[in-house]
Coordinates of C-alpha atoms in Angstrom, one line a residue:
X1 CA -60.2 -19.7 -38.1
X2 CA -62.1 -17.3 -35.7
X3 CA -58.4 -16.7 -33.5
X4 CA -57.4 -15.7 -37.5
X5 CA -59.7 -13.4 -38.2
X6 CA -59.4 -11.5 -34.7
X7 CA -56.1 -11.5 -35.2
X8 CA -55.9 -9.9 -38.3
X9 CA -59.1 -7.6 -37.0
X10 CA -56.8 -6.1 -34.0
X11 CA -53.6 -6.1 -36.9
X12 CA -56.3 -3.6 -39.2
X13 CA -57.3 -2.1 -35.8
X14 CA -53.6 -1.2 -34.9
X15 CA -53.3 -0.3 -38.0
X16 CA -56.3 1.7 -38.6
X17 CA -55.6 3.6 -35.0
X18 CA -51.9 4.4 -35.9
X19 CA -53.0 6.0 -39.5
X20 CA -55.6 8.0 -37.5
X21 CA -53.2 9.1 -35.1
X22 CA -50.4 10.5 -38.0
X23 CA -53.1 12.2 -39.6
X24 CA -53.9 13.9 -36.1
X25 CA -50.5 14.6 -35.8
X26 CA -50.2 15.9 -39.5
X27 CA -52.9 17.9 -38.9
X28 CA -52.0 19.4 -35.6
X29 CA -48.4 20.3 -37.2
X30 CA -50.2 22.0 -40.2
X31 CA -51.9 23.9 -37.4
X32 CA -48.6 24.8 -35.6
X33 CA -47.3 25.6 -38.9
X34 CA -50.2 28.3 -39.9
X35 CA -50.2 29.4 -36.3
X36 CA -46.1 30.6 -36.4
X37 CA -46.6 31.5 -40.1
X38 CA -49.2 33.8 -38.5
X39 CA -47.3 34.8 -36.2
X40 CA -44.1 35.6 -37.9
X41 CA -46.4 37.7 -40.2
X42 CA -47.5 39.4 -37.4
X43 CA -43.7 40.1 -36.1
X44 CA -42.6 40.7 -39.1
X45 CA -45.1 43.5 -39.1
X46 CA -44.3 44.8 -36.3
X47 CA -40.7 45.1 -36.9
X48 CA -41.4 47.2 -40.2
X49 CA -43.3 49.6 -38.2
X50 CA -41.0 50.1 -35.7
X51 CA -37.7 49.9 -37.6
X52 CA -39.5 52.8 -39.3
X53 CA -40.7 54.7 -36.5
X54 CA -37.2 54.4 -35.0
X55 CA -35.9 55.5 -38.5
X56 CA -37.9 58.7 -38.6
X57 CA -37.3 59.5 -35.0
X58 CA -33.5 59.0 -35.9
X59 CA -34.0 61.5 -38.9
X60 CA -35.4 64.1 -36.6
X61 CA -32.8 63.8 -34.1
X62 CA -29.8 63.9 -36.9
X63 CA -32.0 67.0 -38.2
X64 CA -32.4 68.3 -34.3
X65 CA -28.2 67.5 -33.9
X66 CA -27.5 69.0 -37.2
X67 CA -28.6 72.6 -36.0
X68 CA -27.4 72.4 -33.1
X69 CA -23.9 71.9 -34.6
X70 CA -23.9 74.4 -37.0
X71 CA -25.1 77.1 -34.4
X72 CA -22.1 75.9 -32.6
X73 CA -20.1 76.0 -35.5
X74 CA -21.3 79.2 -36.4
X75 CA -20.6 80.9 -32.6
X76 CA -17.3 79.1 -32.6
X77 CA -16.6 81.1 -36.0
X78 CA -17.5 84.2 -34.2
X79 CA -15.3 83.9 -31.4
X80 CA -12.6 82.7 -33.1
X81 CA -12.8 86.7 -35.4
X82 CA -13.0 88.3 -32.3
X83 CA -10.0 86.2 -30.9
X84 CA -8.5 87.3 -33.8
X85 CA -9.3 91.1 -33.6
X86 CA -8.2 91.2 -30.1
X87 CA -4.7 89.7 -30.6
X88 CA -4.7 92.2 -33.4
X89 CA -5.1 94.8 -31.3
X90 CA -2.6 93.2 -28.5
X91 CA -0.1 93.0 -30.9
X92 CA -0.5 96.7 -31.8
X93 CA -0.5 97.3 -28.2
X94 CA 2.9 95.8 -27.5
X95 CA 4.3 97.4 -30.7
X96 CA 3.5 100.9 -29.0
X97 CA 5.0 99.6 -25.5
X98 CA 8.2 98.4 -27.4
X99 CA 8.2 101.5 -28.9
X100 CA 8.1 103.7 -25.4
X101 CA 10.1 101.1 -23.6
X102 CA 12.9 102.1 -26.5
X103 CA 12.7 105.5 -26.4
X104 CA 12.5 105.2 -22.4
X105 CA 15.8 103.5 -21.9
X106 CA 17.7 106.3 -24.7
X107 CA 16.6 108.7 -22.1
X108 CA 17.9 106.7 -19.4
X109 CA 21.2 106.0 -20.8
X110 CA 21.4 110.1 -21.8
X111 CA 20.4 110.8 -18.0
X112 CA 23.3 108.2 -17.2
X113 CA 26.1 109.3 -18.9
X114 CA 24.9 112.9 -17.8
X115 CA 25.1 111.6 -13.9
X116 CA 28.5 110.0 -14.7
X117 CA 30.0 113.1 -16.0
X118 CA 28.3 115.0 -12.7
X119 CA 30.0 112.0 -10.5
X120 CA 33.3 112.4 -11.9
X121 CA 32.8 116.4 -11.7
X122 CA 32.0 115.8 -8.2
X123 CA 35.0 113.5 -7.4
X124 CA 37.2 115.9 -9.2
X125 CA 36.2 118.8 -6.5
X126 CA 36.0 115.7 -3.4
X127 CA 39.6 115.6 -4.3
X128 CA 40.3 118.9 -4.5
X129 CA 38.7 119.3 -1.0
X130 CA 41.0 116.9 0.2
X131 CA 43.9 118.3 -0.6
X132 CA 42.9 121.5 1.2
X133 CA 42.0 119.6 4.7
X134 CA 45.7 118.3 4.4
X135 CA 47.5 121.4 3.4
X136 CA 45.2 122.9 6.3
X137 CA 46.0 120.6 8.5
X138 CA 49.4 120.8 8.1
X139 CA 49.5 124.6 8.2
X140 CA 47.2 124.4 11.7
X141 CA 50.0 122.2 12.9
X142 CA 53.1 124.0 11.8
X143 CA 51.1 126.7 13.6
X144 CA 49.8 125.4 16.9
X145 CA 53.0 123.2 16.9
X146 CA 50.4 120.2 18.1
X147 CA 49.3 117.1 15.6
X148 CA 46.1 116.2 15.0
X149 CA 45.9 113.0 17.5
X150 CA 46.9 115.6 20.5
X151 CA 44.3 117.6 19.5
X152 CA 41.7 114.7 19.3
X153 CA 42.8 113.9 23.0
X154 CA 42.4 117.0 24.3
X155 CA 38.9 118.0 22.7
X156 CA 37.8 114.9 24.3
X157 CA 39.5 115.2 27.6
X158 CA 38.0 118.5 27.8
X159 CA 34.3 116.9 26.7
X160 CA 35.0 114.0 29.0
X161 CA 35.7 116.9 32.1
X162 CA 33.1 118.8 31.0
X163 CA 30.2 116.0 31.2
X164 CA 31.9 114.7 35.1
X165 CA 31.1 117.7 35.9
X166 CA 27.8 118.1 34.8
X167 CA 27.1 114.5 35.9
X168 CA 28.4 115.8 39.2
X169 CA 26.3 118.5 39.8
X170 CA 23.1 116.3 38.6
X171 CA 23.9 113.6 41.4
X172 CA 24.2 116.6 43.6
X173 CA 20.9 117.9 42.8
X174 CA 19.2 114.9 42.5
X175 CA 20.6 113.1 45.8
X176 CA 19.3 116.9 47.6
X177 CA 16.0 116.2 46.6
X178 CA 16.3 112.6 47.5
X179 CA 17.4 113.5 50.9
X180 CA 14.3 116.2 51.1
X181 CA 11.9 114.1 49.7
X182 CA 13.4 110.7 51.6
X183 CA 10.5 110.5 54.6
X184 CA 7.9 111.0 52.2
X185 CA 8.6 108.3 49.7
X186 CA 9.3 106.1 52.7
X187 CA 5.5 107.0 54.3
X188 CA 4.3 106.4 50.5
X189 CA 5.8 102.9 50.1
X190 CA 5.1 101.8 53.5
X191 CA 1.6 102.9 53.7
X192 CA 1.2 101.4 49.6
X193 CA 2.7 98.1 51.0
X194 CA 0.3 97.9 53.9
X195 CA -2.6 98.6 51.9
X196 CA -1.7 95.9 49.3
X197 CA 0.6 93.5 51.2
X198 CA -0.5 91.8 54.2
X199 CA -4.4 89.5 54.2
X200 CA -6.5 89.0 57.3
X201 CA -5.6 85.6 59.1
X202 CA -7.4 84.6 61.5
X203 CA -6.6 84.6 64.9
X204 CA -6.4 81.4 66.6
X205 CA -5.9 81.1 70.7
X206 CA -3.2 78.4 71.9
X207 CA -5.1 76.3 74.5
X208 CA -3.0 75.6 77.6
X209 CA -5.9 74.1 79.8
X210 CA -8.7 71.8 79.5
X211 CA -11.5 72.2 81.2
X212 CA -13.0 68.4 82.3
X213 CA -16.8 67.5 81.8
X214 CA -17.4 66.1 85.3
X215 CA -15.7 64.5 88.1
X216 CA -16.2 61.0 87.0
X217 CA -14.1 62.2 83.8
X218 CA -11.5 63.7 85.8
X219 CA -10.9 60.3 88.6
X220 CA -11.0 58.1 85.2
X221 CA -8.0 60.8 83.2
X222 CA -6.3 60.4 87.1
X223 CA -6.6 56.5 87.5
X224 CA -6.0 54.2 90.0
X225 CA -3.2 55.5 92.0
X226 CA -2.7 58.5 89.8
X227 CA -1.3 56.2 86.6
X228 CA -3.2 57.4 84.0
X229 CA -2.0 61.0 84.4
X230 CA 1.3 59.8 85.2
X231 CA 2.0 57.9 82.0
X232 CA 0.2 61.1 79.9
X233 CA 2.9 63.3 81.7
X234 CA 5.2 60.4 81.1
X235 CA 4.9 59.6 77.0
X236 CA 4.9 63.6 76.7
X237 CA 7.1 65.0 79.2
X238 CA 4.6 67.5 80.2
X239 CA 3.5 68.3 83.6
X240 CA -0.5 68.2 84.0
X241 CA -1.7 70.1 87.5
X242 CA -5.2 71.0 88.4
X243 CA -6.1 74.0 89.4
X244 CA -6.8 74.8 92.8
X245 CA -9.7 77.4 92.4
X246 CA -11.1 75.1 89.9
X247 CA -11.1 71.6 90.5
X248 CA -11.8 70.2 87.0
X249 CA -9.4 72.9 85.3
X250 CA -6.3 71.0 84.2
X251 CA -2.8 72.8 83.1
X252 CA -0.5 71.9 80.9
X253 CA 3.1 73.0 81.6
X254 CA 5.9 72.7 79.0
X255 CA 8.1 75.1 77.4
X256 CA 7.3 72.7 74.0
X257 CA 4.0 74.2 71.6
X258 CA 4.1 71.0 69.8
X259 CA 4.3 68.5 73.0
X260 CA 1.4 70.7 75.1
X261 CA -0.7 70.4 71.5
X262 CA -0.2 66.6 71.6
X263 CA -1.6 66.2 75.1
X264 CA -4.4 68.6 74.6
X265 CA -5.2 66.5 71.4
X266 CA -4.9 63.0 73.4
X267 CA -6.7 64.0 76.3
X268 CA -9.8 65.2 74.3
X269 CA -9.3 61.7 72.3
X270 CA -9.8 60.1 75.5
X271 CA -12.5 62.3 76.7
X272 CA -14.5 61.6 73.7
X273 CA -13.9 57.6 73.3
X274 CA -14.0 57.4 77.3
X275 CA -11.9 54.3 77.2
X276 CA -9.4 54.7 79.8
X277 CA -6.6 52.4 79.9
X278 CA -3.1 52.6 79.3
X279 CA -2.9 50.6 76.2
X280 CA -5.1 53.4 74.8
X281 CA -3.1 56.2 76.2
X282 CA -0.3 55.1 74.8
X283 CA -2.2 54.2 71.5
X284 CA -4.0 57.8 71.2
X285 CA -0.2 59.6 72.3
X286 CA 1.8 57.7 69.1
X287 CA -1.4 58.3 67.0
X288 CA -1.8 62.0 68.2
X289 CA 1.9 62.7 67.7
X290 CA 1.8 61.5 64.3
X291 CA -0.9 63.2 63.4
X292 CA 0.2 66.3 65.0
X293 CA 3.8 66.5 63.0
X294 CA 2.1 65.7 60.2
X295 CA 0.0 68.9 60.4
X296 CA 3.0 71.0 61.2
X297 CA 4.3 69.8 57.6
X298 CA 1.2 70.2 56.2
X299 CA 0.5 74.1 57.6
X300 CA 4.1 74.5 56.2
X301 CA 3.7 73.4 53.0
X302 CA 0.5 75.5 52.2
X303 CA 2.2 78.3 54.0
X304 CA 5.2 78.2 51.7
X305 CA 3.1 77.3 48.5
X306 CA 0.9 80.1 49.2
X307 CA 3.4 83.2 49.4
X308 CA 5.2 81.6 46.5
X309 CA 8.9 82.1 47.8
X310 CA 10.3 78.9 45.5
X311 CA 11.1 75.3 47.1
X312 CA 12.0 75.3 50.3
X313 CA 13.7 72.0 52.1
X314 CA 11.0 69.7 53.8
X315 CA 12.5 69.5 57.4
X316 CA 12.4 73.3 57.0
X317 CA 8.6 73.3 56.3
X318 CA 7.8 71.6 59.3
X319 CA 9.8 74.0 61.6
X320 CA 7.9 76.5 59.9
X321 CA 4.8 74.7 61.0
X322 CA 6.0 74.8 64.7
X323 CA 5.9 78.6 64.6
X324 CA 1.8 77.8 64.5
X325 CA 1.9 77.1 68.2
X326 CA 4.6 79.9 68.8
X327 CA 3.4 83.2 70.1
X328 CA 5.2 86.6 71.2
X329 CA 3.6 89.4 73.5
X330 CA 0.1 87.8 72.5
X331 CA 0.7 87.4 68.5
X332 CA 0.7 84.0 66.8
X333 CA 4.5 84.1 65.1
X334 CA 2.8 81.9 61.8
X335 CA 0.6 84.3 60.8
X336 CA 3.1 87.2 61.9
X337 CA 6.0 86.1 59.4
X338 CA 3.2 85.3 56.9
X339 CA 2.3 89.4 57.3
X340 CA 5.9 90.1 57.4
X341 CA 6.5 87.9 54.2
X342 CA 3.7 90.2 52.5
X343 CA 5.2 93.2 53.4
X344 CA 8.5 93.0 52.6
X345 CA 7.1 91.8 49.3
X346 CA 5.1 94.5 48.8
X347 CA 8.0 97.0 49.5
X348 CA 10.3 95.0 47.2
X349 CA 7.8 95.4 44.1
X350 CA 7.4 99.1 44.8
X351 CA 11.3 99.6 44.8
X352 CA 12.1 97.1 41.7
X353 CA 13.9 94.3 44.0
X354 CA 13.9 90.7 44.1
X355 CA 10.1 90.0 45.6
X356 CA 10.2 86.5 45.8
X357 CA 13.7 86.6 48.0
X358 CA 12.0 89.4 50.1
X359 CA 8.9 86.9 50.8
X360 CA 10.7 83.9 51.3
X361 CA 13.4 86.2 54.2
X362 CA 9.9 88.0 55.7
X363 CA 8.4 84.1 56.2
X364 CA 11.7 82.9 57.8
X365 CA 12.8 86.0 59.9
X366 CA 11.6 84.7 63.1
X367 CA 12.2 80.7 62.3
X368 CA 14.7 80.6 65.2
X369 CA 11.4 80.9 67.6
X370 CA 10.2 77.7 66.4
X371 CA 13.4 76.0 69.0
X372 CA 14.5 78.4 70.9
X373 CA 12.7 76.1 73.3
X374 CA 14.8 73.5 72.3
X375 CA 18.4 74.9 72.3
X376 CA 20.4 77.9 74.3
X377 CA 20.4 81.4 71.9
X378 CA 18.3 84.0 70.7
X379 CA 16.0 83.6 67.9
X380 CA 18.3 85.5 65.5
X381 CA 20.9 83.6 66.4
X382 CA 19.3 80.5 66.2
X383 CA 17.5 81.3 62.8
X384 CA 20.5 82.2 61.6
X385 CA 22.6 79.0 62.1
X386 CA 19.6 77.3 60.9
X387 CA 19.3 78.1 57.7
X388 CA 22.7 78.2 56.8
X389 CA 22.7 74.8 58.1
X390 CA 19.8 74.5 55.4
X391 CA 22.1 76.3 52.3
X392 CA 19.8 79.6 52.6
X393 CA 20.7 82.3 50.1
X394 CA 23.2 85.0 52.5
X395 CA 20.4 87.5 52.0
X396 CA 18.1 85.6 53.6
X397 CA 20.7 84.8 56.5
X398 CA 21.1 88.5 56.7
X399 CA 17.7 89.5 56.8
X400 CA 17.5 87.0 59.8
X401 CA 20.5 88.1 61.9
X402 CA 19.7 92.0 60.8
X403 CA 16.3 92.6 61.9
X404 CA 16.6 93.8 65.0
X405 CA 20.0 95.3 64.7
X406 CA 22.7 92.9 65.9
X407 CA 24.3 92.6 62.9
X408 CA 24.7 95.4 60.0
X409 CA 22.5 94.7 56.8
X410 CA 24.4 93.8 54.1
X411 CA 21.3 94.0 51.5
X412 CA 18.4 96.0 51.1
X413 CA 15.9 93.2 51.4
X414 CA 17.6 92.9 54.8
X415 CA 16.3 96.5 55.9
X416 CA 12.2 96.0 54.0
X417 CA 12.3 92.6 56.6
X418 CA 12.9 94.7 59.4
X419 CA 10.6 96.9 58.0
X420 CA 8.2 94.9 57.5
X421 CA 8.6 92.9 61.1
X422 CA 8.4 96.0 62.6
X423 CA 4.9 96.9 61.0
X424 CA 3.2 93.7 61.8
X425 CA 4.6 93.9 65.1
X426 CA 3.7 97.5 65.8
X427 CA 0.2 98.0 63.8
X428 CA -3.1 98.1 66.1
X429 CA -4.5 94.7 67.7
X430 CA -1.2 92.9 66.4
X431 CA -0.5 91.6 69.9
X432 CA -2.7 91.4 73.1
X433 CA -0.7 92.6 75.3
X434 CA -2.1 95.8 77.3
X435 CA -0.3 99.1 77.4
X436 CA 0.1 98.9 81.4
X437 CA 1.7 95.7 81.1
X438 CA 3.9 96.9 78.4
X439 CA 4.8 100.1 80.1
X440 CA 5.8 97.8 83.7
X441 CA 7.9 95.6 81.9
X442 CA 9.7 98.9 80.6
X443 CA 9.5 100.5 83.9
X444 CA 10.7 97.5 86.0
X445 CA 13.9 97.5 83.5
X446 CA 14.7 101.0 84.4
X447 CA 14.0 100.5 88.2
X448 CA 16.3 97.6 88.7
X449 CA 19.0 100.0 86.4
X450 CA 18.2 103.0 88.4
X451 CA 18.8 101.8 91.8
X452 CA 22.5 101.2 90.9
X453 CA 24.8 103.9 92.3
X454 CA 26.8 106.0 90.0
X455 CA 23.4 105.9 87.2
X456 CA 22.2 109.0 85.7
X457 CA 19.8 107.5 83.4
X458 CA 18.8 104.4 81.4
X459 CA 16.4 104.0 78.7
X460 CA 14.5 100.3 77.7
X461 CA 14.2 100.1 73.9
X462 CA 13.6 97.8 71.3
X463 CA 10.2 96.6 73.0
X464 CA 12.1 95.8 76.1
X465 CA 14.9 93.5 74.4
X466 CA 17.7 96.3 75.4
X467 CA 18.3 98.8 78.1
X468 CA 21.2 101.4 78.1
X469 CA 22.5 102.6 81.4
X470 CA 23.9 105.8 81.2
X471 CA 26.3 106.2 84.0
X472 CA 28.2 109.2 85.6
X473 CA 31.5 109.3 85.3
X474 CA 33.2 110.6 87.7
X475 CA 31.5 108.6 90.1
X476 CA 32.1 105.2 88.0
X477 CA 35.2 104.5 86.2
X478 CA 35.8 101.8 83.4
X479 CA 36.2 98.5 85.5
X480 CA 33.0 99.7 88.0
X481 CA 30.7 100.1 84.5
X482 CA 31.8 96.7 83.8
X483 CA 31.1 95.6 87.1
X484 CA 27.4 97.3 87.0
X485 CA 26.7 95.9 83.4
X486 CA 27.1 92.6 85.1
X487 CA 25.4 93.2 88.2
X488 CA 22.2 94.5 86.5
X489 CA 22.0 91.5 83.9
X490 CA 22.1 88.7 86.4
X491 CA 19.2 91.1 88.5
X492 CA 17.0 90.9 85.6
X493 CA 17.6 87.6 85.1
X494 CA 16.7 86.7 89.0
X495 CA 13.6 89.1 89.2
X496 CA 12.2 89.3 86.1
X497 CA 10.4 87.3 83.5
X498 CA 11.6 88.3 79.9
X499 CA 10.7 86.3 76.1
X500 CA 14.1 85.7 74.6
X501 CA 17.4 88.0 75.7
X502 CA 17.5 91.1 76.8
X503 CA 20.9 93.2 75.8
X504 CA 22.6 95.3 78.6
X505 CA 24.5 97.9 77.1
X506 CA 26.2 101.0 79.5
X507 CA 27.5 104.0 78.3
X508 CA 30.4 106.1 80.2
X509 CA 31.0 109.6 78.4
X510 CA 33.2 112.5 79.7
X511 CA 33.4 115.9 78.1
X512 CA 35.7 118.9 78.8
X513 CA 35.0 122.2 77.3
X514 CA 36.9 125.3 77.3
X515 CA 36.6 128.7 75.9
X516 CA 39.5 130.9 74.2
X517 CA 38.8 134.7 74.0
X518 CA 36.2 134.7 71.8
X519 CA 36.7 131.7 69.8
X520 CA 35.1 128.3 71.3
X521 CA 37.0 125.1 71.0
X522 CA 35.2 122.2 72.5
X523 CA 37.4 119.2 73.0
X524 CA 35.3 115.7 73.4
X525 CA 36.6 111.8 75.0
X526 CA 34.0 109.7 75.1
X527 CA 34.6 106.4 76.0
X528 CA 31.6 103.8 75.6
X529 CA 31.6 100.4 77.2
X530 CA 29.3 97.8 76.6

């Protein structure tokens, strides 16, 4: 009974408990309800106010927009009237232009047919004027019994001999005044040329000597039973000697710049590095040699880039580099051909001639020094088979052969070289040589002619490269002028020392004169042997 009644006490309990907990829950969704109903009110509220606020703002801005149109509306309405008054009055405008425009071209066509009937008045009397010419013509024919292309021919026959000779008598004129006025362009352009030609080069000394530090240097450079110095002399085919006033002066004897440079160089080497032995002789002398010809291209190549005389063939640059260690009477050859190149240059601009071709034959001129060493000739004659050998332009083979008169110049860049080797040659301190020694070398020419039988006179000229024997002739015929020609160029040859050739040139001349009354007739034979 008791587990019944509890029982159905927890049933009521459960029961009780679950109808307390719906009517909480009833009452908390009566309280959710009120809550949102509140709320809604509340939105709902709100949304009325500002859907009206938003509608009167809306109504002001419609108001505000309004206006705002109809001013535009109006001022559009404005414009448009005075668009319209303005294409009223451009249409007025173009009524009045059409109207001149009309009335302009009725004028025009009256001023054309009035120019037409002028034209054809004017072609009438054109005709008219034609017709006299012929019947003149005719009548000046049937006259002068000539036509009219015989007459055309002579008037310009006649105007053709009639400008000859006024061209005539202008070349006259003008080639006097040339002729008067000859010396002192020539003394004009020269001196222009030497003012604005040649540059300063400076002046460098070719050593032939070296002077030793000590005597230890000097038994070392010897060697053991004189080897050293023997396979210097040897490798460069030089000749070294010491001097006999002083002991630790050495010479160098060669007729070769280039070999004379390479021992001077090698000898220094060894002086320097002190390491005498033959494996380094012969070391420094391929090395020095090397070096050497490469320096001769070098100097070439700046020499030939700097005077701007156009491409020049490579082997030809380095004889040109030779002429460094060339000298003649005292003056380095380089740096006279460079001066010569200016000049003639120069000269050429002055005169309006090719300047580049006149550089380019002033810096070759005296290439045949570079080996006259080397091989039998002159210079001239050696330059010139040398660059033809090298496809030179003739007028630079001219120039070569022509400067100093053995052949005629064919070109006038020919006569500026010799021109211009004749003023770098001639100006002050151009070559070291005194005056004394200068004037002996002349004098000694003339003695050795002098002392010849049968000489009246001789003269040494050209610097010394050519003496003329003047010879008497009734004391020398032709075969005995010959004969002394001969006998005076192998005396020079035996007793003096000369640079390059010497020319022996004698001269045989014979005049009779006699006199008629009072009327002299001279009759001249001159007979000239060289």
């Amino acid at each position: 009974m008791i587990e019944i009644m509890t029982v159905l006490f927890l049933i009521i309990g459960v029961v009780i408990g679950i109808w307390f907990s719906n009517m909480r829950f009833k009452m908390q969704i009566q309280d959710a309800k009120r809550k949102a109903q509140a709320h809604l009110e509340s939105i709902k509220q709100d949304a009325e106010m500002k859907s009206r606020q938003i509608i009167s703002d809306d109504k002001e801005d419609i108001i505000q927009y309004q206006g705002i149109a109809n001013d535009e509306i109006q001022s559009q309405k404005e414009e448009n009237e005075t668009r319209e008054q303005r294409l009223d009055q451009h249409e007025k405008y173009l009524e009045q232009m059409k109207n001149r425009l009309t009335k302009y071209t009725d004028d025009l066509n009256e001023q054309a047919n009035e120019q037409k009937k002028i034209q054809d008045e004017i072609d009438d009397i054109l005709h008219q004027a034609e017709d006299i010419h012929e019947q003149r013509e005719l009548t000046l024919q049937s006259i002068s019994r000539i036509d009219k292309n015989s007459a055309r021919q002579t008037v310009l026959n006649d105007t053709e001999n009639q400008l000859r000779r006024e061209k005539d008598i202008e070349v006259k004129y003008n080639l006097s005044e040339s002729k008067v006025a000859a010396n002192k362009i020539a003394n004009d352009l020269v001196i222009e040329a030497i003012q604005s030609g040649p540059r300063d080069e400076p002046r460098s000394h070719i050593e032939r000597n070296i002077n030793l530090p000590s005597n230890e240097i000097k038994a070392k450079l010897i060697g053991k039973d004189e080897q050293h110095i023997r396979l210097i002399q040897t490798l460069t085919g030089t000749d070294l000697i010491f001097d006999e006033d002083f002991p630790l002066l050495l010479h160098i004897v060669t007729h070769d710049p280039v070999r004379r440079e390479i021992v001077r160089t090698t000898i220094e080497s060894l002086i320097i590095s002190r390491h005498f032995t033959n494996s380094n002789i012969e070391y420094l002398v391929n090395t020095t040699t090397q070096k050497v010809n490469a320096a001769l291209r070098e100097t070439g190549e700046t020499v030939v880039h700097s005077l701007h005389v156009g491409r020049i063939h490579p082997d030809l640059m380095k004889i040109i580099g030779k002429l460094k260690f060339r000298t003649s009477y005292g003056q380095n050859v380089l740096y006279h051909s460079i001066e010569s190149a200016q000049l003639a240059g120069a000269l050429a601009a002055e005169l309006g001639l090719n300047t580049q071709l006149a550089k380019r034959a002033g810096l070759l001129h005296d290439i045949g020094k570079a080996i006259d060493h080397e091989v039998g000739g002159t210079h001239v004659e050696l330059g010139g088979k040398l660059t033809r050998a090298f496809n030179e332009n003739e007028v630079v083979v001219n120039a070569i052969e022509s400067h100093h008169g053995d052949v005629e110049p064919t070109d006038p860049i020919s006569i500026l070289v010799a021109t211009a080797d004749a003023i770098s040659g001639a100006r002050p301190g151009a070559r070291s040589e005194s005056i004394e020694e200068y004037v002996t070398r002349l004098r000694n020419l003339e003695n050795i002619a002098n002392q010849h039988d049968g000489v009246r006179d001789s003269y040494a000229i050209q610097a010394g490269r050519e003496i003329r024997i003047i010879v008497n002739p009734e004391m020398l015929d032709d075969d005995k002028s010959k004969s002394l020609t001969k006998h005076v160029k192998d005396q020079i040859q035996d007793e003096l020392t000369y640079p390059g050739k010497i020319k022996v040139t004698t001269i045989r001349e014979l005049k009779a004169v006699q006199y008629v009354g009072k009327t002299k007739k001279r009759n001249h034979n001159a007979i000239k042997e060289a």
